[in-house]
Amino acid sequence: MKRAVLILICVFAMTSMAFAGDGSFDRVKKEGKLVLGLDDSFPPMGFKIADGTTVGFDIDAAREVSKRLGIELALQPTAWKGVINSLYAKKFDCIWNGMTITPERAARVSFSKPYILDGQVVVVRFAEKRFTDYKDLGGMIVGCQEGSPAVTAAKKLPNAPKAINEYEDNPKALLDLKAGRLDAVVIDNVTGRDAIAKQVGSFKTLPGFISKEPFGVAFRKEDDALRAAVQKALDEMVADGTLAKISEKWFGEDITDPAKW
């Protein structure tokens, strides 16, 4: 057993040295900037505000990582549909835009460790006392955005709702929830928490996820040295509380702590 462990350690060490020698981080350092690919219409992860500036959780996190690596951050908006093809066309160095880690994507890119656990959650009114868990929604009226993963998640609730009302968009569903026409809204985690942060005292989430969809930063398969450098900076930001502060700014609480997932 000890010999097997020693072999694994040696293999990992050799792999790490190989990653360090691929030149990807050296290239980025030489260019003096990390070019980030994103769809800049995804609040609160990355989106444009009125003056044209792109802001968001991912932008703040990536800017802090770049600072720690001693380089600048450059943003490259791109069409999400072909974002992985654009990564391999070398239009940018990584995809950092609330990208869900899936087996299909992991076969094409190298992901960082998850930095946020996204997925479908349940939002209720802030003063709601009837529900302590999403399993309590049996016989209730639930809303969600039509055509979204929330519809599938709502249909998979452990106890069937009385009705599932579909809306054109999440703001309309949340408006009906606030007015008392719905008992709950099934919604994407980061979208729901964005709404909670913007309307303090109006909503809260019930504990747990109906479905889990971790977010990661995506790199080209051959760029392991760059991925390792970014991951090291992210790990340091988790350890010293910097990532938690960025999360609190955008979501009103820390949703980057794996211990809470």
Short mmCIF file of C-alpha atoms in Angstrom, two decimals:
data_model
loop_
_atom_site.label_atom_id
_atom_site.label_comp_id
_atom_site.label_asym_id
_atom_site.label_seq_id
_atom_site.Cartn_x
_atom_site.Cartn_y
_atom_site.Cartn_z
CA MET A 1 0.00 0.00 0.00
CA LYS A 2 2.81 2.43 0.91
CA ARG A 3 4.53 1.63 -2.38
CA ALA A 4 1.31 2.37 -4.29
CA VAL A 5 0.93 5.70 -2.51
CA LEU A 6 4.56 6.56 -3.24
CA ILE A 7 4.05 5.76 -6.94
CA LEU A 8 0.98 8.00 -7.05
CA ILE A 9 2.91 10.84 -5.41
CA CYS A 10 5.73 10.47 -7.94
CA VAL A 11 3.28 10.42 -10.86
CA PHE A 12 1.57 13.55 -9.53
CA ALA A 13 4.92 15.28 -9.09
CA MET A 14 6.01 14.43 -12.63
CA THR A 15 2.63 15.56 -14.00
CA SER A 16 2.91 18.83 -12.09
CA MET A 17 6.37 19.44 -13.53
CA ALA A 18 5.02 18.74 -17.01
CA PHE A 19 2.24 21.25 -16.43
CA ALA A 20 4.73 23.85 -15.25
CA GLY A 21 6.69 23.39 -18.46
CA ASP A 22 3.89 23.85 -20.99
CA GLY A 23 4.64 27.57 -21.25
CA SER A 24 1.04 28.79 -21.04
CA PHE A 25 1.48 30.85 -17.87
CA ASP A 26 4.82 32.22 -19.09
CA ARG A 27 3.09 33.33 -22.29
CA VAL A 28 0.37 35.16 -20.38
CA LYS A 29 2.94 36.81 -18.08
CA LYS A 30 4.96 37.94 -21.09
CA GLU A 31 1.86 39.45 -22.69
CA GLY A 32 1.06 41.10 -19.36
CA LYS A 33 -2.64 40.28 -19.36
CA LEU A 34 -5.16 37.51 -18.83
CA VAL A 35 -7.80 37.64 -21.55
CA LEU A 36 -11.16 36.44 -20.25
CA GLY A 37 -13.94 35.25 -22.56
CA LEU A 38 -17.51 35.87 -21.45
CA ASP A 39 -21.11 36.54 -22.38
CA ASP A 40 -21.44 40.02 -20.88
CA SER A 41 -25.20 39.78 -20.36
CA PHE A 42 -25.28 37.37 -17.41
CA PRO A 43 -25.95 39.24 -14.15
CA PRO A 44 -24.60 39.02 -11.55
CA MET A 45 -21.65 37.02 -12.95
CA GLY A 46 -20.68 39.43 -15.75
CA PHE A 47 -22.82 42.15 -17.34
CA LYS A 48 -22.74 45.68 -18.70
CA ILE A 49 -24.10 48.61 -16.73
CA ALA A 50 -25.45 51.89 -18.11
CA ASP A 51 -22.06 53.49 -18.78
CA GLY A 52 -20.88 50.43 -20.75
CA THR A 53 -18.61 49.09 -18.01
CA THR A 54 -18.68 45.31 -17.48
CA VAL A 55 -19.08 44.33 -13.84
CA GLY A 56 -20.03 41.27 -11.83
CA PHE A 57 -18.87 38.58 -9.43
CA ASP A 58 -16.69 36.84 -12.00
CA ILE A 59 -15.15 40.12 -13.10
CA ASP A 60 -14.17 41.07 -9.54
CA ALA A 61 -12.80 37.59 -8.83
CA ALA A 62 -10.82 37.47 -12.09
CA ARG A 63 -9.44 40.98 -11.54
CA GLU A 64 -8.19 39.99 -8.08
CA VAL A 65 -6.61 36.81 -9.47
CA SER A 66 -4.88 38.84 -12.20
CA LYS A 67 -3.60 41.31 -9.61
CA ARG A 68 -2.11 38.49 -7.58
CA LEU A 69 -0.48 37.06 -10.70
CA GLY A 70 1.01 40.47 -11.50
CA ILE A 71 -0.85 40.97 -14.78
CA GLU A 72 -3.80 42.96 -16.11
CA LEU A 73 -7.29 41.62 -16.84
CA ALA A 74 -8.73 42.04 -20.33
CA LEU A 75 -12.36 41.19 -21.17
CA GLN A 76 -13.39 39.66 -24.48
CA PRO A 77 -17.18 39.39 -24.96
CA THR A 78 -18.15 36.47 -27.17
CA ALA A 79 -21.19 34.51 -28.33
CA TRP A 80 -21.88 31.84 -25.74
CA LYS A 81 -23.02 29.27 -28.29
CA GLY A 82 -19.51 28.85 -29.69
CA VAL A 83 -17.53 29.87 -26.62
CA ILE A 84 -15.39 26.70 -26.44
CA ASN A 85 -14.55 26.91 -30.15
CA SER A 86 -13.50 30.53 -29.59
CA LEU A 87 -11.30 29.44 -26.68
CA TYR A 88 -9.45 27.01 -28.94
CA ALA A 89 -9.25 29.66 -31.66
CA LYS A 90 -7.19 31.54 -29.02
CA LYS A 91 -9.47 34.57 -28.88
CA PHE A 92 -8.99 34.50 -25.11
CA ASP A 93 -7.10 32.57 -22.42
CA CYS A 94 -10.01 31.21 -20.39
CA ILE A 95 -13.78 31.19 -20.05
CA TRP A 96 -14.84 32.72 -16.74
CA ASN A 97 -18.55 33.38 -16.85
CA GLY A 98 -20.58 31.14 -14.56
CA MET A 99 -19.81 28.12 -16.74
CA THR A 100 -21.41 24.93 -15.45
CA ILE A 101 -19.03 21.98 -15.19
CA THR A 102 -20.51 19.07 -17.13
CA PRO A 103 -18.95 15.79 -18.31
CA GLU A 104 -19.43 16.89 -21.93
CA ARG A 105 -17.58 20.16 -21.39
CA ALA A 106 -14.91 18.53 -19.22
CA ALA A 107 -14.06 16.28 -22.17
CA ARG A 108 -13.17 19.39 -24.19
CA VAL A 109 -11.65 21.80 -21.63
CA SER A 110 -9.74 21.73 -18.33
CA PHE A 111 -11.78 23.17 -15.48
CA SER A 112 -10.67 24.80 -12.27
CA LYS A 113 -12.14 23.44 -9.06
CA PRO A 114 -15.74 24.62 -8.57
CA TYR A 115 -15.81 28.13 -7.10
CA ILE A 116 -19.59 28.44 -6.75
CA LEU A 117 -22.21 25.70 -6.56
CA ASP A 118 -25.04 26.78 -8.82
CA GLY A 119 -28.25 24.87 -9.45
CA GLN A 120 -31.97 25.19 -8.95
CA VAL A 121 -33.19 26.48 -5.58
CA VAL A 122 -36.45 27.63 -4.05
CA VAL A 123 -37.11 31.28 -3.24
CA VAL A 124 -39.94 32.27 -0.87
CA ARG A 125 -41.07 35.50 0.75
CA PHE A 126 -38.72 36.70 3.49
CA ALA A 127 -41.39 36.47 6.21
CA GLU A 128 -42.57 33.01 5.09
CA LYS A 129 -42.78 30.56 8.02
CA ARG A 130 -44.73 27.65 6.52
CA PHE A 131 -41.75 26.10 4.76
CA THR A 132 -38.40 25.03 6.17
CA ASP A 133 -37.35 22.92 3.18
CA TYR A 134 -38.26 22.61 -0.50
CA LYS A 135 -39.83 19.25 0.40
CA ASP A 136 -42.62 21.25 2.10
CA LEU A 137 -44.00 22.54 -1.22
CA GLY A 138 -46.46 19.71 -1.81
CA GLY A 139 -49.87 21.14 -2.75
CA MET A 140 -48.49 24.68 -3.17
CA ILE A 141 -48.42 27.02 -6.18
CA VAL A 142 -44.92 27.30 -7.60
CA GLY A 143 -43.64 29.63 -10.32
CA CYS A 144 -40.64 29.38 -12.67
CA GLN A 145 -39.32 30.74 -15.95
CA GLU A 146 -40.72 28.92 -18.96
CA GLY A 147 -38.25 26.85 -20.94
CA SER A 148 -35.63 26.99 -18.18
CA PRO A 149 -34.10 24.12 -16.12
CA ALA A 150 -36.30 25.38 -13.28
CA VAL A 151 -39.34 23.84 -14.98
CA THR A 152 -37.73 20.38 -14.91
CA ALA A 153 -36.58 20.93 -11.32
CA ALA A 154 -40.08 22.01 -10.22
CA LYS A 155 -41.53 18.83 -11.71
CA LYS A 156 -38.96 16.81 -9.74
CA LEU A 157 -39.86 18.27 -6.35
CA PRO A 158 -40.22 15.41 -3.81
CA ASN A 159 -43.83 16.38 -3.12
CA ALA A 160 -45.85 17.56 -6.12
CA PRO A 161 -47.01 21.19 -6.11
CA LYS A 162 -50.67 21.96 -6.72
CA ALA A 163 -49.66 23.98 -9.79
CA ILE A 164 -46.53 25.05 -11.64
CA ASN A 165 -47.05 28.45 -13.25
CA GLU A 166 -44.57 29.33 -16.00
CA TYR A 167 -43.52 32.94 -16.64
CA GLU A 168 -41.81 34.76 -19.48
CA ASP A 169 -38.96 35.69 -17.14
CA ASN A 170 -37.88 35.40 -13.52
CA PRO A 171 -38.64 39.02 -12.52
CA LYS A 172 -42.34 38.46 -13.39
CA ALA A 173 -42.42 35.27 -11.31
CA LEU A 174 -40.77 37.02 -8.36
CA LEU A 175 -43.24 39.90 -8.67
CA ASP A 176 -46.14 37.45 -8.31
CA LEU A 177 -44.37 35.79 -5.37
CA LYS A 178 -44.00 39.16 -3.66
CA ALA A 179 -47.69 39.90 -4.29
CA GLY A 180 -48.75 36.57 -2.75
CA ARG A 181 -50.00 34.97 -5.97
CA LEU A 182 -47.33 32.28 -5.65
CA ASP A 183 -46.08 30.31 -2.67
CA ALA A 184 -42.57 29.87 -4.05
CA VAL A 185 -40.38 30.31 -7.13
CA VAL A 186 -37.95 27.69 -8.41
CA ILE A 187 -35.00 29.57 -9.86
CA ASP A 188 -31.32 29.38 -10.75
CA ASN A 189 -29.27 29.88 -7.57
CA VAL A 190 -27.15 32.86 -8.65
CA THR A 191 -30.15 34.56 -10.29
CA GLY A 192 -32.23 34.07 -7.16
CA ARG A 193 -29.52 35.35 -4.86
CA ASP A 194 -29.00 38.34 -7.12
CA ALA A 195 -32.68 39.20 -6.69
CA ILE A 196 -32.42 38.71 -2.93
CA ALA A 197 -29.39 41.04 -2.74
CA LYS A 198 -31.19 43.71 -4.77
CA GLN A 199 -34.43 43.49 -2.76
CA VAL A 200 -33.24 43.06 0.81
CA GLY A 201 -36.01 41.92 3.12
CA SER A 202 -38.27 40.66 0.33
CA PHE A 203 -37.05 37.12 -0.33
CA LYS A 204 -35.00 34.24 1.05
CA THR A 205 -33.95 30.81 -0.21
CA LEU A 206 -34.93 27.52 1.37
CA PRO A 207 -32.01 25.26 2.35
CA GLY A 208 -30.55 22.91 -0.22
CA PHE A 209 -30.54 22.49 -3.99
CA ILE A 210 -33.09 20.65 -6.10
CA SER A 211 -30.30 20.14 -8.64
CA LYS A 212 -26.59 20.96 -8.38
CA GLU A 213 -24.58 22.67 -11.13
CA PRO A 214 -21.03 23.71 -10.10
CA PHE A 215 -19.33 26.65 -11.84
CA GLY A 216 -15.70 26.46 -12.96
CA VAL A 217 -13.15 28.44 -14.97
CA ALA A 218 -12.39 26.69 -18.30
CA PHE A 219 -8.97 26.51 -19.99
CA ARG A 220 -7.61 24.82 -23.08
CA LYS A 221 -6.52 21.25 -22.35
CA GLU A 222 -2.90 22.08 -23.11
CA ASP A 223 -2.78 25.13 -20.80
CA ASP A 224 -2.30 23.35 -17.47
CA ALA A 225 0.35 25.76 -16.16
CA LEU A 226 -2.04 28.68 -16.58
CA ARG A 227 -4.88 26.74 -14.99
CA ALA A 228 -2.64 25.81 -12.03
CA ALA A 229 -1.55 29.44 -11.51
CA VAL A 230 -5.13 30.71 -11.54
CA GLN A 231 -6.23 27.90 -9.23
CA LYS A 232 -3.48 28.71 -6.73
CA ALA A 233 -4.59 32.35 -6.60
CA LEU A 234 -8.24 31.29 -6.18
CA ASP A 235 -7.31 28.91 -3.37
CA GLU A 236 -5.48 31.75 -1.60
CA MET A 237 -8.53 33.99 -2.02
CA VAL A 238 -10.74 31.34 -0.41
CA ALA A 239 -8.28 30.89 2.46
CA ASP A 240 -7.87 34.59 3.24
CA GLY A 241 -11.57 35.46 2.87
CA THR A 242 -11.24 37.63 -0.25
CA LEU A 243 -13.58 35.48 -2.35
CA ALA A 244 -16.13 35.49 0.47
CA LYS A 245 -16.09 39.31 0.51
CA ILE A 246 -16.66 39.43 -3.26
CA SER A 247 -19.55 36.99 -2.84
CA GLU A 248 -21.07 39.10 -0.07
CA LYS A 249 -20.88 42.15 -2.34
CA TRP A 250 -22.86 40.46 -5.14
CA PHE A 251 -25.07 37.97 -3.31
CA GLY A 252 -25.41 39.37 0.19
CA GLU A 253 -23.71 36.29 1.65
CA ASP A 254 -20.82 33.90 1.07
CA ILE A 255 -21.83 31.19 -1.43
CA THR A 256 -18.23 30.21 -2.23
CA ASP A 257 -17.66 28.01 0.83
CA PRO A 258 -17.70 24.31 -0.20
CA ALA A 259 -18.53 23.35 3.38
CA LYS A 260 -21.99 24.89 2.85
CA TRP A 261 -22.71 23.09 -0.43
#
